[in-house]
Coordinates of C-alpha atoms and ligand atoms in Angstrom, one line a residue:
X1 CA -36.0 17.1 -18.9
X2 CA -36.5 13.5 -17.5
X3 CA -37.9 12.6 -14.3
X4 CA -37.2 9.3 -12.8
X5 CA -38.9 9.9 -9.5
X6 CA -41.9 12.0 -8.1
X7 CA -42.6 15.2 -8.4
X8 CA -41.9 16.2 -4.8
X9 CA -38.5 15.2 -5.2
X10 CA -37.4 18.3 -7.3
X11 CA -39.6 20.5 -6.1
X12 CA -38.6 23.6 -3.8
X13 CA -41.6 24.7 -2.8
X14 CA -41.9 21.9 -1.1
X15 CA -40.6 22.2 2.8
X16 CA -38.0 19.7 3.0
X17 CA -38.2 19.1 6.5
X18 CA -34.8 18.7 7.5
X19 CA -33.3 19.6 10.8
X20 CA -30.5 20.9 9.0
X21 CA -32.3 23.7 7.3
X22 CA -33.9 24.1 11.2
X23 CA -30.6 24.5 12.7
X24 CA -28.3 26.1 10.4
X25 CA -28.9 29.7 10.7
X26 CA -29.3 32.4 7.6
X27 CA -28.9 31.3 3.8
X28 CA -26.4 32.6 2.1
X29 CA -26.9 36.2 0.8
X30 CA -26.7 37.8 -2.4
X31 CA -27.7 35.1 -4.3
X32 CA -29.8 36.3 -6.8
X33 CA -31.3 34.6 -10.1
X34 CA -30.1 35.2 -13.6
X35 CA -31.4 38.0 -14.9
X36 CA -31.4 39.0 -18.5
X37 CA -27.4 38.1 -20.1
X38 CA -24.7 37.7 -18.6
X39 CA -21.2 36.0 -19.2
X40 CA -18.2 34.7 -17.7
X41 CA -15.3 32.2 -17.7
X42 CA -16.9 29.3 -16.2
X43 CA -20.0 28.5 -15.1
X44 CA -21.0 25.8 -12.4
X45 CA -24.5 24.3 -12.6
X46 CA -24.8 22.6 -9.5
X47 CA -24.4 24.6 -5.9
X48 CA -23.5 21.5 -3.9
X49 CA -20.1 20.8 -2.3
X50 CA -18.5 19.8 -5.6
X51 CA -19.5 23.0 -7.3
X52 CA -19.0 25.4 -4.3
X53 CA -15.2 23.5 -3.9
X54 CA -14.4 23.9 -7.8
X55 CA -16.1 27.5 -7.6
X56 CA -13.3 28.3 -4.6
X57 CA -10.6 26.5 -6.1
X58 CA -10.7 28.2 -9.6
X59 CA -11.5 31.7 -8.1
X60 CA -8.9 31.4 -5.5
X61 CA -5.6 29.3 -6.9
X62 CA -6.5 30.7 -10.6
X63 CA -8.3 34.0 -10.5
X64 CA -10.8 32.3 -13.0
X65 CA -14.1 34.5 -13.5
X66 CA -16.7 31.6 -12.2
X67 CA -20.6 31.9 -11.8
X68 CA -22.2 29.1 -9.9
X69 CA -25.8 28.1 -11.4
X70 CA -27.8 26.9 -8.4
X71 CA -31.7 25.7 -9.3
X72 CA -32.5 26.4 -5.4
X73 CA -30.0 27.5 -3.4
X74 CA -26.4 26.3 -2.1
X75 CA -26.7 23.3 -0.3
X76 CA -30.0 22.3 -1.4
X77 CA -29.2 19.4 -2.9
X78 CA -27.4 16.2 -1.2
X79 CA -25.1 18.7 0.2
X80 CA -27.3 20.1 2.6
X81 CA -29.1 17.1 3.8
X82 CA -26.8 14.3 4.1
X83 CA -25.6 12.3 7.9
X84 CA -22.9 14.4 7.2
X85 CA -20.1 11.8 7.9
X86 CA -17.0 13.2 6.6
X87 CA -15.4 9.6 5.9
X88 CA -13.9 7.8 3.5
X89 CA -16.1 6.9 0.2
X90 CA -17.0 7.9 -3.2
X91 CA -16.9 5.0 -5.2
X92 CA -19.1 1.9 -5.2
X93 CA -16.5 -0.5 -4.9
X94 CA -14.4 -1.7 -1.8
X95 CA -10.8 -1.3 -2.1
X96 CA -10.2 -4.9 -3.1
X97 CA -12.6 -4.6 -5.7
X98 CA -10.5 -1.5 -7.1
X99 CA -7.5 -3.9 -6.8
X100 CA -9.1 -6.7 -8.9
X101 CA -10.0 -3.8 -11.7
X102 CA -6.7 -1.8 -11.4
X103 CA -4.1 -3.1 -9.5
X104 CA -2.5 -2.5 -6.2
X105 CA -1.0 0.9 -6.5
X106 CA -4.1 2.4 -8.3
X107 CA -5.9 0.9 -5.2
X108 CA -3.3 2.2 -2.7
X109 CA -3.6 5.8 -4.2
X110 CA -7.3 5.6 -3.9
X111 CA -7.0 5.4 -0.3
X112 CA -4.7 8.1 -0.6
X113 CA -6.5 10.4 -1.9
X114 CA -9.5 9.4 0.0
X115 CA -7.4 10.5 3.1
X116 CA -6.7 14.3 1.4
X117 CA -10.2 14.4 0.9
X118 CA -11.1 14.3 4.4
X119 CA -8.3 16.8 5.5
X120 CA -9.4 18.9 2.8
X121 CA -12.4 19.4 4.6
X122 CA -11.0 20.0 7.7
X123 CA -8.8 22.3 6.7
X124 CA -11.0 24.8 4.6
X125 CA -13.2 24.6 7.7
X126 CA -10.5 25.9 10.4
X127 CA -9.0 27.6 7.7
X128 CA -11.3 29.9 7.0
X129 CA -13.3 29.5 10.4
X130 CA -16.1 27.5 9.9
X131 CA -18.8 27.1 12.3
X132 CA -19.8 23.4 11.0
X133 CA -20.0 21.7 14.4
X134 CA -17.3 19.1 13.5
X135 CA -17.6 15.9 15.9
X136 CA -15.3 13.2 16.8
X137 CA -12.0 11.9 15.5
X138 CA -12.4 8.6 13.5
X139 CA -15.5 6.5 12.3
X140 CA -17.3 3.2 13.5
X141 CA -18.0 0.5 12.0
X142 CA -20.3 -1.9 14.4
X143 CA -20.7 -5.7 14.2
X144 CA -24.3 -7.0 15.1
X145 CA -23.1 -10.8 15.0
X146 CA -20.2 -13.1 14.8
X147 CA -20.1 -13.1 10.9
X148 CA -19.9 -9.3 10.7
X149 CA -17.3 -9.1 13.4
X150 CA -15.1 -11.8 11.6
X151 CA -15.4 -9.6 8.2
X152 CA -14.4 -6.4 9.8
X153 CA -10.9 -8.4 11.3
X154 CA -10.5 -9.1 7.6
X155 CA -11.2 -5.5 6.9
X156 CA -8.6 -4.3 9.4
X157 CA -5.8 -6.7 7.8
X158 CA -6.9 -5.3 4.1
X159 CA -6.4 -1.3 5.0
X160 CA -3.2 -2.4 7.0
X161 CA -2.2 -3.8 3.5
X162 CA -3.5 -1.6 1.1
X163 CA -3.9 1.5 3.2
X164 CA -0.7 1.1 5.3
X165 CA -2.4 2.2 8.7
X166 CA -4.1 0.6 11.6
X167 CA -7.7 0.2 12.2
X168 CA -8.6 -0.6 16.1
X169 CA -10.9 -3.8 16.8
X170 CA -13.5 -3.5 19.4
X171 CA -14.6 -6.7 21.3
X172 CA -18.3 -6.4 22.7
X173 CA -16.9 -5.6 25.2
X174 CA -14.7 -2.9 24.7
X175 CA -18.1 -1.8 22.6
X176 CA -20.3 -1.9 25.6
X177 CA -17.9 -0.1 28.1
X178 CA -16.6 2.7 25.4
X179 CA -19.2 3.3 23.1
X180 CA -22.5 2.4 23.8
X181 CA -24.6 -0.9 25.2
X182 CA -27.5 -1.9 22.8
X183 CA -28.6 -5.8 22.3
X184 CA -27.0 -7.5 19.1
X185 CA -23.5 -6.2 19.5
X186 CA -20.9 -8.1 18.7
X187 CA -18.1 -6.1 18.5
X188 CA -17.0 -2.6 16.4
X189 CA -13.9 -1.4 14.1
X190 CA -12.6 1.9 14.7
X191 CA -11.4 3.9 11.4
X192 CA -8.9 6.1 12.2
X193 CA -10.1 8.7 9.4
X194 CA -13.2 10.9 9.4
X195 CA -15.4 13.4 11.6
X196 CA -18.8 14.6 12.1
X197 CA -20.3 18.1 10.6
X198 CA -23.4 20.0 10.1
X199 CA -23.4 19.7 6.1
X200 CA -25.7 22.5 5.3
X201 CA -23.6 24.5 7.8
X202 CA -20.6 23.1 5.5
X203 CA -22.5 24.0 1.9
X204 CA -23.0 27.4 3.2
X205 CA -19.6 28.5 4.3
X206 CA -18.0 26.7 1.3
X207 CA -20.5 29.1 -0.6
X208 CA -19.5 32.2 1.4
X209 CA -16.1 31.8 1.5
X210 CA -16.5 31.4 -2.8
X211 CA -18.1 34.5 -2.5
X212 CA -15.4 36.1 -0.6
X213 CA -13.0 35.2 -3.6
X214 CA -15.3 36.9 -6.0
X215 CA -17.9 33.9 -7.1
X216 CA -21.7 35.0 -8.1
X217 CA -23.8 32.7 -6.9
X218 CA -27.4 32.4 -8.8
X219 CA -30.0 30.9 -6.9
X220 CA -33.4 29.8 -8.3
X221 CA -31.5 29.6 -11.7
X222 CA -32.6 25.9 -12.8
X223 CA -30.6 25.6 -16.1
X224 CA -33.0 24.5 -19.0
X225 CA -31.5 24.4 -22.1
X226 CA -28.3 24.3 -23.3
X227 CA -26.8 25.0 -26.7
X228 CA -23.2 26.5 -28.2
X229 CA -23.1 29.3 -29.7
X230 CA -20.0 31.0 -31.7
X231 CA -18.1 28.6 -29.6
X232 CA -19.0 29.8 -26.5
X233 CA -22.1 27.6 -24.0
X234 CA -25.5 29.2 -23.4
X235 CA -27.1 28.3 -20.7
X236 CA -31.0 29.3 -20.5
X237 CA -32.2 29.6 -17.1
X238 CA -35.9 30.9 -16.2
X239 CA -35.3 35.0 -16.0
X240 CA -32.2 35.3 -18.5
X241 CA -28.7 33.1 -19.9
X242 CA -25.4 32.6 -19.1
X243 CA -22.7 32.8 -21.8
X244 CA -19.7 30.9 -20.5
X245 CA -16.4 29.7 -22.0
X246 CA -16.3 26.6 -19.8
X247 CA -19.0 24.6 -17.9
X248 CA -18.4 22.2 -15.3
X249 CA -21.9 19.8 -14.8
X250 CA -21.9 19.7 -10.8
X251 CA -25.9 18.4 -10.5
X252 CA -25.1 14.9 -9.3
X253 CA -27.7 13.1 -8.3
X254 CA -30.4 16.2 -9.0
X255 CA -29.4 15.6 -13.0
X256 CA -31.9 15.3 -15.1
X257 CA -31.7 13.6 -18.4
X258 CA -31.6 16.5 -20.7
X259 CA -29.8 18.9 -19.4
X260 CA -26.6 17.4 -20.9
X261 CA -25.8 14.5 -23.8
X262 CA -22.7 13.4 -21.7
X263 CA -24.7 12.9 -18.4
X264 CA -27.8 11.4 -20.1
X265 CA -28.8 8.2 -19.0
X266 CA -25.2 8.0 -17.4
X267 CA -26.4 8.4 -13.5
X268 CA -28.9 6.3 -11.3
X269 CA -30.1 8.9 -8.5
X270 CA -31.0 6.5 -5.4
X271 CA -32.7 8.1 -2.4
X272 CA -31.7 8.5 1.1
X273 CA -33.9 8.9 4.0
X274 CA -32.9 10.3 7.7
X275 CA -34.9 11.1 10.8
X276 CA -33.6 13.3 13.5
X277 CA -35.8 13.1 17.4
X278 CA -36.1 15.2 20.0
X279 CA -32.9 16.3 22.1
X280 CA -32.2 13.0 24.4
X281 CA -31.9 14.0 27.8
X282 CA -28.8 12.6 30.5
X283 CA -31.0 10.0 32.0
X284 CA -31.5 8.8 28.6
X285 CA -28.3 8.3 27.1
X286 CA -27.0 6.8 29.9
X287 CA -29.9 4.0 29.6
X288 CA -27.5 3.4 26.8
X289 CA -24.2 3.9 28.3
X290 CA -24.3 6.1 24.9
X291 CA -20.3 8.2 25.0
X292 CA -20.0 7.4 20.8
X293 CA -18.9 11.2 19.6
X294 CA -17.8 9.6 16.5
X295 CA -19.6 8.9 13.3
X296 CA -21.0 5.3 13.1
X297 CA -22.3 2.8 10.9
X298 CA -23.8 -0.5 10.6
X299 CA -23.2 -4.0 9.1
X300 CA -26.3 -4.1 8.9
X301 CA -28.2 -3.9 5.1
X302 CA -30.2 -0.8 4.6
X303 CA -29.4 0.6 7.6
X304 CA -26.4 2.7 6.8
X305 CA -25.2 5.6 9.4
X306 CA -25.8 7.1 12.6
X307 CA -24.8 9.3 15.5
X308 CA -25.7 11.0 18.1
X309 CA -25.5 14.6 17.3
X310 CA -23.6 17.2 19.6
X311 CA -27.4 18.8 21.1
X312 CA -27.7 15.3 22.1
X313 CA -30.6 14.1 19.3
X314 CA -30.5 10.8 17.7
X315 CA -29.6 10.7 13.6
X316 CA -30.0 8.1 11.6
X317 CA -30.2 7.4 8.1
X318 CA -30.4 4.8 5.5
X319 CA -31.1 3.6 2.0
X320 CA -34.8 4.8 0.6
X321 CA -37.7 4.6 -1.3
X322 CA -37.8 4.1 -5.0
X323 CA -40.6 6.3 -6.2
X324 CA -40.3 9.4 -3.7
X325 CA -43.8 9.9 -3.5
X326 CA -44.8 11.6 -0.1
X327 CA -46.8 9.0 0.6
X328 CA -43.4 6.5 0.6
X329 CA -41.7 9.3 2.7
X330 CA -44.6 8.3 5.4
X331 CA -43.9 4.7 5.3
X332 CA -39.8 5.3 5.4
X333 CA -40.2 7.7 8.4
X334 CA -41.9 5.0 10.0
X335 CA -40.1 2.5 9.5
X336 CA -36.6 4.3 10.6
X337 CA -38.6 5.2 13.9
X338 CA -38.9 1.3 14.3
X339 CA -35.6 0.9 13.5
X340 CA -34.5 2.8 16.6
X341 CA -36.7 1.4 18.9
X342 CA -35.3 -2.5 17.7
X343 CA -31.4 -1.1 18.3
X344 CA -32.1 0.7 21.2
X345 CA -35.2 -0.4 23.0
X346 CA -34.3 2.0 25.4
X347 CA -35.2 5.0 23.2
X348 CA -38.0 3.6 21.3
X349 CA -40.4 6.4 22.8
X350 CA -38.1 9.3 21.9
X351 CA -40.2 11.4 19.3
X352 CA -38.6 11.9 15.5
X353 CA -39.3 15.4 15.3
X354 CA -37.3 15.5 11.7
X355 CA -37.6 13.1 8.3
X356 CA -36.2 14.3 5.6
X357 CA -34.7 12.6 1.6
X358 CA -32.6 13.6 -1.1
X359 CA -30.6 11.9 -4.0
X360 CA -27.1 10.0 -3.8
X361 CA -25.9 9.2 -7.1
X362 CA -24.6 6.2 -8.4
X363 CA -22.5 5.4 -11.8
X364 CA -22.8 2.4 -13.9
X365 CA -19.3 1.0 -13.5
X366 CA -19.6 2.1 -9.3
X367 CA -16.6 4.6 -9.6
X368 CA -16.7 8.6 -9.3
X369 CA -15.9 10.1 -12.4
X370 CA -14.2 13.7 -12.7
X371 CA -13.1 14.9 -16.2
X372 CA -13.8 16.8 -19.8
X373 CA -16.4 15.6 -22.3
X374 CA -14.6 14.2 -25.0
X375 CA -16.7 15.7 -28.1
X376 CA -17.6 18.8 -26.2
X377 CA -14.3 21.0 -25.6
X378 CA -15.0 23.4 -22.5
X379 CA -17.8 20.8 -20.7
X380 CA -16.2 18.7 -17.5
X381 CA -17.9 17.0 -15.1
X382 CA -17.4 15.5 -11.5
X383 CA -20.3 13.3 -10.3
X384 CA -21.4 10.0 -8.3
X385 CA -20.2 9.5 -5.4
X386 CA -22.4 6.4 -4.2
X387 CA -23.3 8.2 -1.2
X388 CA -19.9 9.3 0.3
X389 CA -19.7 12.6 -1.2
X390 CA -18.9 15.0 2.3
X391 CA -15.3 14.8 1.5
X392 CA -14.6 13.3 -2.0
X393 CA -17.0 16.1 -3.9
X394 CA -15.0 18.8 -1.9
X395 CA -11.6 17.1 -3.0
X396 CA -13.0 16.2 -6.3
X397 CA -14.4 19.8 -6.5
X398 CA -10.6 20.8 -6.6
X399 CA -9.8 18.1 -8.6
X400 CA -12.1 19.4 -11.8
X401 CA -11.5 22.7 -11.2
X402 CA -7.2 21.9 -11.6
X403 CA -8.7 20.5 -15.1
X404 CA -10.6 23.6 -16.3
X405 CA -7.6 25.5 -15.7
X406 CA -5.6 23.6 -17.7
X407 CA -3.0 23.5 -14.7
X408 CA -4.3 20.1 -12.9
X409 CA -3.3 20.3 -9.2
X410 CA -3.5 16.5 -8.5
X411 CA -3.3 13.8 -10.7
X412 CA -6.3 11.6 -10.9
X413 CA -6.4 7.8 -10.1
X414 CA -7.5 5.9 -12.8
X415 CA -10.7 4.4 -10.7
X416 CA -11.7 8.7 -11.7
X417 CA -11.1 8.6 -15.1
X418 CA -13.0 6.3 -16.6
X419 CA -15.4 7.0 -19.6
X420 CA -18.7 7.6 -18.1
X421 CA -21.2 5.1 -19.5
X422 CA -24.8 5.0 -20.1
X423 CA -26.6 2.3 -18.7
X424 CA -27.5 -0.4 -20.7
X425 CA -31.5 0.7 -21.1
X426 CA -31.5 3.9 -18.8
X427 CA -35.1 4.2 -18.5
X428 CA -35.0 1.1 -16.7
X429 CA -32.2 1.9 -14.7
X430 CA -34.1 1.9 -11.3
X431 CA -35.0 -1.9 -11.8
X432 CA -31.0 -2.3 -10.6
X433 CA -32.2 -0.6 -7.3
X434 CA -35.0 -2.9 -7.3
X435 CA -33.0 -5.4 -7.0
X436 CA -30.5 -4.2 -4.8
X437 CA -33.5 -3.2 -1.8
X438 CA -35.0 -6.3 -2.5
X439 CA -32.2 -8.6 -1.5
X440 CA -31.3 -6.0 0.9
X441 CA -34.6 -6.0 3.0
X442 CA -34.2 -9.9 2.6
X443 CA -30.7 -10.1 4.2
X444 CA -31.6 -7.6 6.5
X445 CA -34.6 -9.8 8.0
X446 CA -31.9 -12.5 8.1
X447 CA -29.6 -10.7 10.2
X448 CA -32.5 -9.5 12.8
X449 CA -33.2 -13.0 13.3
Ligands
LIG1 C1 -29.8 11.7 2.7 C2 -28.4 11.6 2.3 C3 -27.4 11.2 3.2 C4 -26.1 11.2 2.8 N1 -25.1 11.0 3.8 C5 -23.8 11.2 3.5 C6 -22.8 11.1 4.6 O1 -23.1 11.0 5.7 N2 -21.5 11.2 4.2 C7 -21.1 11.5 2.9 O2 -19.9 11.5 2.6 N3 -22.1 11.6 1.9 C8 -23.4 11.5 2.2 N4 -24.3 11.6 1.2 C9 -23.9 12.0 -0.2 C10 -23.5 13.4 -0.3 O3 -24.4 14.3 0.3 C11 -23.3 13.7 -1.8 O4 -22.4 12.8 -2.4 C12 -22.8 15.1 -2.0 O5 -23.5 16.1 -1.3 C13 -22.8 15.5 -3.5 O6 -22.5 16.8 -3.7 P1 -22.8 17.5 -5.1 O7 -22.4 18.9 -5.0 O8 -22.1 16.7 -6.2 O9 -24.3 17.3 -5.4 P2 -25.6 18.0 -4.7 O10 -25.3 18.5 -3.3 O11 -26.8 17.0 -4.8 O12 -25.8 19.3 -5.5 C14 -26.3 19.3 -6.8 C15 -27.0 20.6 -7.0 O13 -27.3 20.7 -8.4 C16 -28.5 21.5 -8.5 N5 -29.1 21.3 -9.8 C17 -29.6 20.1 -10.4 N6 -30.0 20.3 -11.6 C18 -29.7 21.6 -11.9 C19 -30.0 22.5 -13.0 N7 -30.5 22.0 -14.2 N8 -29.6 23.8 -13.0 C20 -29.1 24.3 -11.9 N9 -28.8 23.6 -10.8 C21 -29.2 22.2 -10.8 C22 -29.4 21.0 -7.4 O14 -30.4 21.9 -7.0 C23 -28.4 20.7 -6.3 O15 -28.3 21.8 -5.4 C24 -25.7 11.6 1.5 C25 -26.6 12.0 0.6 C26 -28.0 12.0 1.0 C27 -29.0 12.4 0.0

């Protein structure tokens, strides 16, 4: 299967040095590999949230027989590493951009179903009594200068159109005195949607609470071949096959070209990098004036997300390397420690103790996609979420799993349904990242200055 990045990116033996996997308690149990043959109704390759959701969904609302197919383990993937920012997001596009391409109501039900996404979450976590140390109420959005400011007022007016509800605008301020006091603020939006969580936490109890409604899981299963046989799917793993009826393709952006003809070439993994420090201490944060308990992000290009987490260390996270060599995880570990030291001086000697990558997965037309393959009956897929998967692959989860059924339990927006494309010369398809870092970086040196 095709590899369009280093090595070390795929490989679990290598420690991944997250402070998720350092803080989030025991694996999930009883996940053993395939062994020998085995059958069953569905199987899910992929054990991230959008295979763990469908898993639950079909097992639960349907009493579907469903194996999940996990390479690693739940949550290794994107699931377990991510800022987890439980927020709105999955496609590529803005909402007016959907508008342009599909009209006002398709864009209004976007935003709709954006919203379930995020209670979804909530409510399988209290639910079922998840310990995923959810954090704050809301998301924001902060301006480093005039221009930014001035495009988050239009923002506000455009989700009071489209979205119907009300966005709060911070002046610097309201910024300084209520969230935190850092040089280059100009001023913040509050969203009124989206919380904070502990994503492998999350991956885990989604996988536990599958297991409870009678989902295998198979860890250290990588699928490697594929073929049909008497109209049924086998899927070769290392140690033995699974015979399934139905497969759903949950891999994201851990595909590899190969596994699948309707994925090939179809989906441009881009990395993410994060770094977590040391625990700050009171004195510290309150060289800050640091009170933020929701999830933030930044105007700012290439520097995407960050909080302060609720035992008080720093997270932040961003766009990433293009090869994911270890040596480039050096050089991106570096230069997100600088990053913290130029937005808060005041914490530029607090140690990263954490740096850790993994894949978010982007589409050629910037839009999730969730559906069947058409030339392949019993094959669906639900992928690329452009890096806002936390809620939209749980809801989308559901989503595919209400079309394996046969007894679809939300309609899809059009933006979902799309045919999913290859790009135009997928073995190139990284030169479109390239591109995008490049002028990135550029406009990000801009904006410093
Ligand atoms: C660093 C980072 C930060 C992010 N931050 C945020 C955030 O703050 N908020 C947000 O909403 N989203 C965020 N995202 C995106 C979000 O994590 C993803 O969109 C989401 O986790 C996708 O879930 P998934 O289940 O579709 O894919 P994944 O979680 O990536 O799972 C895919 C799984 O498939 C498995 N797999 C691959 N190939 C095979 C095979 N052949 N056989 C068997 N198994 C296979 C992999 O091992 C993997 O476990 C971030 C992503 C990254 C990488």
């Amino acid at each position: 299967m095709t590899r369009l990045y280093h090595d070390a990116m795929y490989d679990p033996a290598r420690p991944l040095d997250s402070y998720w996997e350092a803080s989030a308690g025991e694996p999930v149990a009883d996940c053993d590999p395939v062994e020998g043959d085995i059958d069953c109704d569905v199987a899910v390759v992929g054990g991230g949230f959008t295979g763990l959701s469908a898993a639950l969904h079909l097992a639960r609302d349907e009493q579907i027989g469903v194996r999940v197919i996990e390479a690693v383990a739940p949550g290794w993937g994107a699931s377990g590493r991510n800022g987890g920012h439980c927020c709105f997001g999955g496609a590529g596009l803005d909402p007016t951009e959907i508008e342009d391409r599909f009209g006002e109501e398709t864009a209004r039900w976007n935003i709709a179903v954006q919203r379930e996404a995020i209670d979804l979450v909530h409510d399988l976590a209290t639910a079922n009594e998840l310990d995923i140390d959810m954090q704050g109420r809301g998301e924001l959005c902060v301006a480093h200068n005039a221009k930014a400011l001035a495009e988050l007022r239009e923002e506000t007016a455009m989700w009071k159109r489209l979205g119907g509800f009300d966005c709060e605008m911070l002046s610097e301020g309201a910024m300084r005195e209520r969230m935190f006091d850092a040089p280059n603020i100009s001023g913040g939006m509050l969203f009124p949607f989206g919380f904070g969580l502990h994503p492998l936490k999350y991956a885990r109890g989604l996988a536990r609470i599958a297991q409870r409604q009678g989902v295998r899981i198979h860890g250290n299963s990588p699928v490697l071949g594929w073929r049909r046989e008497n109209g049924l799917h086998r899927l070769e793993t290392l140690r033995g096959s699974v015979v399934a009826r139905k497969v759903l393709i949950a891999t994201n952006g851990f595909t590899r070209d190969g596994l699948h003809r309707a994925v090939d070439g179809c989906l441009l993994p881009a990395i993410s990098e994060i770094v977590a420090t040391r625990p700050l201490t009171d004195a510290e944060l309150a060289r800050h004036r640091f009170q933020a308990s929701v999830p933030l992000y930044d105007k700012r290009p290439l520097f995407a997300y960050f909080r302060v987490l609720p035992d008080r260390r720093i997270h932040m996270g961003g766009a990433g390397g293009t090869t994911g060599s270890p040596a480039s995880k050096k050089r991106w570990r570096s230069f997100l420690t600088r990053r913290i030291a130029e937005v808060w001086p005041e914490w530029r000697d607090v140690e990263v103790e954490c740096c850790w990558r993994g894949f978010v997965c982007l589409s050629r037309d910037r839009l999730t996609h969730v559906g069947a393959v058409p030339d392949d009956p019993g094959v669906f897929y639900s992928l690329a979420y452009h890096g806002n998967g936390v809620a939209m692959a749980t809801w989308s989860g559901r989503a595919v799993a209400g079309l394996i059924s046969g007894r679809p339990n939300r309609a899809l927006p059009a933006t979902m349904t799309q045919p999913l494309k290859p790009f135009p010369f997928p073995a190139f398809r990284k030169l479109a990242l390239y591109r995008r870092y490049g002028g990135g970086m550029l406009r990000s040196m801009l904006a410093r200055g």
